[in-house]
Short mmCIF file of C-alpha atoms and ligand atoms in Angstrom, two decimals:
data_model
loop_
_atom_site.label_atom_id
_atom_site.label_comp_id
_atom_site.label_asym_id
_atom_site.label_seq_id
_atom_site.Cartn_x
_atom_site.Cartn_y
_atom_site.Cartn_z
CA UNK F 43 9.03 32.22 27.80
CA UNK F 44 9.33 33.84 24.15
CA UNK F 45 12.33 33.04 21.63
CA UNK F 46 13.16 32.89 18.25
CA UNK F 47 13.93 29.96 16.25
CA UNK F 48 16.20 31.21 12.85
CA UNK F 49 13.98 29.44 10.97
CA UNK F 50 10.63 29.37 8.14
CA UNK F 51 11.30 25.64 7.67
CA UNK F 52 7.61 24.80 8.49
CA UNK F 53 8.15 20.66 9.51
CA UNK F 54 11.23 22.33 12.06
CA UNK F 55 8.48 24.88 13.67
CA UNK F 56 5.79 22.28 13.94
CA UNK F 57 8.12 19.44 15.33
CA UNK F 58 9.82 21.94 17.83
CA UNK F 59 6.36 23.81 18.96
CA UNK F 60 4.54 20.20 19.35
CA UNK F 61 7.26 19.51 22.57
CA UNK F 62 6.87 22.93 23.46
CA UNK F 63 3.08 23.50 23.70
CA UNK F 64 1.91 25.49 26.67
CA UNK F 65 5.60 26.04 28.06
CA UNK F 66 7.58 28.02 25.56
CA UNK F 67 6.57 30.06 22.71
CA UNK F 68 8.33 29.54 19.51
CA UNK F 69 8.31 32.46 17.08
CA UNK F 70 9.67 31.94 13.39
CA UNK F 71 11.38 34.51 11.40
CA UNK F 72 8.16 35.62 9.54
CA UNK F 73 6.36 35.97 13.11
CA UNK F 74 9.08 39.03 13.65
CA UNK F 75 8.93 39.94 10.46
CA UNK F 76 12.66 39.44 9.11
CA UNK F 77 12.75 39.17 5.66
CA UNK F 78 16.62 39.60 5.11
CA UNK F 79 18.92 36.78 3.97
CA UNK F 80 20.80 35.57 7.29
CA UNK F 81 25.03 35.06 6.43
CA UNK F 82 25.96 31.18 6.61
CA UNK F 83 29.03 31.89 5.66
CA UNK F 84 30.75 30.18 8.29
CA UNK F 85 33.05 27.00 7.91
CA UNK F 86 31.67 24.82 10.26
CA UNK F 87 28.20 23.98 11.60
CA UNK F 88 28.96 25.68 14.75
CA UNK F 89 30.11 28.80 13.58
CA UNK F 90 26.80 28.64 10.96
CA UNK F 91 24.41 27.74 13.77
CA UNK F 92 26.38 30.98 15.86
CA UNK F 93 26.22 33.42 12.70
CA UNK F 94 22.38 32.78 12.07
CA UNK F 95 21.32 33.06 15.89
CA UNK F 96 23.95 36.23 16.38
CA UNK F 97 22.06 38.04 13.49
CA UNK F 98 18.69 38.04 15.04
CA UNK F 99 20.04 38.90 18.53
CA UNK F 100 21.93 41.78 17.11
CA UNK F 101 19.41 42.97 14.18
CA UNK F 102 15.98 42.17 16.19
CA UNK F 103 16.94 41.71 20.01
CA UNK F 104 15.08 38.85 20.75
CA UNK F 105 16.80 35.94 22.66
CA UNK F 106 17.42 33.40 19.78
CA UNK F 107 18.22 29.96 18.83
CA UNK F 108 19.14 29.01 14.89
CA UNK F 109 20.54 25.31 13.64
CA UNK F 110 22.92 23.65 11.07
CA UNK F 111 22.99 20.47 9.83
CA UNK F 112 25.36 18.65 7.88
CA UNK F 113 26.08 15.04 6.08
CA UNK F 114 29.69 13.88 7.04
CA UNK F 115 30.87 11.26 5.09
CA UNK F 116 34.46 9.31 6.07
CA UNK F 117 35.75 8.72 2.97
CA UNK F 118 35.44 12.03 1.93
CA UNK F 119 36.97 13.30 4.62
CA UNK F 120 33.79 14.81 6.37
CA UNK F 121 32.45 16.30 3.08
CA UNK F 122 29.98 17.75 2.03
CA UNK F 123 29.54 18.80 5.90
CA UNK F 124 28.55 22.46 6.21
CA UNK F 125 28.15 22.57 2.16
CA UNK F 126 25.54 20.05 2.15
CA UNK F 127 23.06 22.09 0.87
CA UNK F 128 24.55 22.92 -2.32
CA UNK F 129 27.70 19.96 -3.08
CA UNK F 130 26.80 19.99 -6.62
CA UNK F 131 26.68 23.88 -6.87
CA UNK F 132 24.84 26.91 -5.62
CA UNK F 133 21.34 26.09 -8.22
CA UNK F 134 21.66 22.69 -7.54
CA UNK F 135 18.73 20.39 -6.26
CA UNK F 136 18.75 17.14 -3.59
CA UNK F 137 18.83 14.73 -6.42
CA UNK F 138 22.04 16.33 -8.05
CA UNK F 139 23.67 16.31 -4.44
CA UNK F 140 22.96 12.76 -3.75
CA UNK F 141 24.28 12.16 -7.91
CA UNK F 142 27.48 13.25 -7.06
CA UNK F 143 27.65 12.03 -3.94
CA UNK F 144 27.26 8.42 -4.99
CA UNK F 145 30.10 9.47 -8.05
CA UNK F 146 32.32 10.38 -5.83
CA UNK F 147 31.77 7.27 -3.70
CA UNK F 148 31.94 4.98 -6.62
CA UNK F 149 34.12 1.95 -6.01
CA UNK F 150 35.10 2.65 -2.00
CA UNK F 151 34.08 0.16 0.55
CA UNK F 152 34.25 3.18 3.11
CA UNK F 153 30.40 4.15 3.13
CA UNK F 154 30.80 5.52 6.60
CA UNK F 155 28.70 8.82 7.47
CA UNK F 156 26.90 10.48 9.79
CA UNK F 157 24.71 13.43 9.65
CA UNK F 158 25.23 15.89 12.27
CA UNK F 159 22.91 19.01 13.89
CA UNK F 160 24.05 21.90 15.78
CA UNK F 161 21.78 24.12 17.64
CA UNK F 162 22.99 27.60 19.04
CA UNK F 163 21.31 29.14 21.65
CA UNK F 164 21.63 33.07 22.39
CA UNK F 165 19.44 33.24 25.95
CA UNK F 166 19.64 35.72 29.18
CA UNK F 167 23.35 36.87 27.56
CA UNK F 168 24.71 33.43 27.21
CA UNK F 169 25.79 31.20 24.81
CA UNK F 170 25.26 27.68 24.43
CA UNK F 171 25.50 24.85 21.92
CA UNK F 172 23.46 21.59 21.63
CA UNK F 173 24.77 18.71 19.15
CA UNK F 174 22.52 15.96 18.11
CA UNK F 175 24.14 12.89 15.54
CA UNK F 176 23.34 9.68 13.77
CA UNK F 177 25.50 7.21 12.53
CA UNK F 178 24.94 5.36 8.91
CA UNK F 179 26.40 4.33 5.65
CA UNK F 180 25.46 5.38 2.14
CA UNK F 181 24.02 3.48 0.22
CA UNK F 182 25.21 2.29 -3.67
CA UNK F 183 21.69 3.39 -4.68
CA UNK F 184 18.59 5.38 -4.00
CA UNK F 185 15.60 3.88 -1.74
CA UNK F 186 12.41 5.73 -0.55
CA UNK F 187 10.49 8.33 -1.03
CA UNK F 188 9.69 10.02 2.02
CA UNK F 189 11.79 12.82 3.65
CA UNK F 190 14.46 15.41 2.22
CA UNK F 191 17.85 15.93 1.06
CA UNK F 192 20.21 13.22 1.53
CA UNK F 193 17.32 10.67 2.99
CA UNK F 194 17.17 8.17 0.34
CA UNK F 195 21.03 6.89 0.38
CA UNK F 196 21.11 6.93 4.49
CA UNK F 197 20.92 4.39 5.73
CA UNK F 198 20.93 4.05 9.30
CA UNK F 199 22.96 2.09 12.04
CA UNK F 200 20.60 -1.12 12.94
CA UNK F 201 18.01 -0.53 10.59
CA UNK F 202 17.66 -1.97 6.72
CA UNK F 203 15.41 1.22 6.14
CA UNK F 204 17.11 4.19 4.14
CA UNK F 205 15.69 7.58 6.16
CA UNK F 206 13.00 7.85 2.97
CA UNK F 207 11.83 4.80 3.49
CA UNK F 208 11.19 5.11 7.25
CA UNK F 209 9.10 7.98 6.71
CA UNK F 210 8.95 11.23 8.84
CA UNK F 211 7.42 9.89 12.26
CA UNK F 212 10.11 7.01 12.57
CA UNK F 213 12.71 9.16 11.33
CA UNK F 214 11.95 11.81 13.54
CA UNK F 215 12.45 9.56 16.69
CA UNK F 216 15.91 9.11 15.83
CA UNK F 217 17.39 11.61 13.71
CA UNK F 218 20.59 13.66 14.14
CA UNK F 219 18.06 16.85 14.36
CA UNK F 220 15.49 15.64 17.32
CA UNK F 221 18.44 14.83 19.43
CA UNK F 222 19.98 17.92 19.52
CA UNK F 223 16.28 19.53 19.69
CA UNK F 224 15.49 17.37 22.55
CA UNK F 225 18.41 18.45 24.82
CA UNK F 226 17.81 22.03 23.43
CA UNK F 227 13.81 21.75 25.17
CA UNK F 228 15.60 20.07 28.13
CA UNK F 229 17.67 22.94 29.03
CA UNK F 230 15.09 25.72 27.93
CA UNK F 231 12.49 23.59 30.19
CA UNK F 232 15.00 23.25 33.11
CA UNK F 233 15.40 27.39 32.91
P1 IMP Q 413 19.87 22.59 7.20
O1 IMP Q 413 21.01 23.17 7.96
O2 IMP Q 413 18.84 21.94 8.09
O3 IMP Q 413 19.26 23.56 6.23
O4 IMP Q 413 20.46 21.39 6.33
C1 IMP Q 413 21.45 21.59 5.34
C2 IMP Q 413 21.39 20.51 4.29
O5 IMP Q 413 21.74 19.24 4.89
C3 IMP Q 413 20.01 20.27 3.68
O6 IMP Q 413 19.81 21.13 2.58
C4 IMP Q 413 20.10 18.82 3.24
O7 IMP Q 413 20.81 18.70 2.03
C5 IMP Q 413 20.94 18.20 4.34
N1 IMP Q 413 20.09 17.66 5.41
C6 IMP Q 413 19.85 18.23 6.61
N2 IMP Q 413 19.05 17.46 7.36
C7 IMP Q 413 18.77 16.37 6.60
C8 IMP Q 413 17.97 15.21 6.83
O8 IMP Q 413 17.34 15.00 7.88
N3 IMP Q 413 17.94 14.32 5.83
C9 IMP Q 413 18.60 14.48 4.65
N4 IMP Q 413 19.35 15.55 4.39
C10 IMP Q 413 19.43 16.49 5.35
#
């Protein structure tokens, strides 16, 4: 089996093709050659995750599968969710994110948060989505290099580890994005 995964991220490609090996062939969006800026525009992860794999079905034909991920944080209301990637504004960079984050979380005992993947799946005419989450707190300050984004003030249920301090192979065990990729491989395997 051949499909496309809406992606260039490099550490997504390698993760998903190292469970895949010899079973499914992952092609990335520079492996079909699409150079145009895919539409997140969507409100929600699922309707992100939909747009992204939609727009390679419709634009290259290939069976598809693209992902969203979010940070939802309680007192916030379940911000910055789907805006994750740019909170602090569209030329803004991780560390200004997590800045305002931790501003806007000044003074509430409600650290509550959870960061949340959603895979869409375009295959054989049907749709299907696959949801992967992990439950945490933020923390009052940074910790830990390792990692991306909001790693360094997550801190995850039953460990005293922020996600940068884990590092990327005990991160990767448990994160929000290997469990939706693992039942995503589970169903492509089972098909
Ligand atoms: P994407 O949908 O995977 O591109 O993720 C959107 C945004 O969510 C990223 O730009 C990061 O700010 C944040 N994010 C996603 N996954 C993680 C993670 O594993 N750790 C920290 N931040 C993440």
């Amino acid at each position: 089996m051949k499909i496309v995964f809406a992606t260039n991220n490099k550490h997504k490609l390698h993760e998903i093709r190292k469970i895949t090996a010899g079973k499914i062939e992952i092609l990335s969006l520079s492996d079909i050659h699409c150079r145009e800026e895919i539409p997140e525009t969507g409100t929600t992860l699922e309707e992100n995750a939909l747009l992204k794999a939609q727009f390679i079905k419709d634009t290259f034909g290939f069976d598809c599968f693209a992902d969203d991920t979010g940070l939802e944080v309680d007192a916030l209301d379940g911000v910055p969710g789907v805006y994750s990637s740019r909170y602090a504004g569209e030329a803004c960079d991780p560390q200004d994110n997590m800045d305002k984050l931790l501003h806007e979380l000044q003074g509430k005992r409600d650290r509550k948060a959870r960061f949340r993947t959603v895979i869409a799946l375009l295959l054989n005419g049907e749709k299907r989505l696959f949801e992967g989450e992990i439950k945490g707190r933020i923390i009052e300050e940074k910790r830990g290099t390792a990692g991306f984004g909001y790693d360094p003030v997550f801190l995850p249920d039953g460990y005293n580890k922020t996600f940068a301090e884990l590092g990327d192979d005990e991160k990767n065990k448990i994160s929000h994005r290997a469990i939706a990729t693992r039942k995503l491989v589970e169903f492509l395997l089972s098909n």
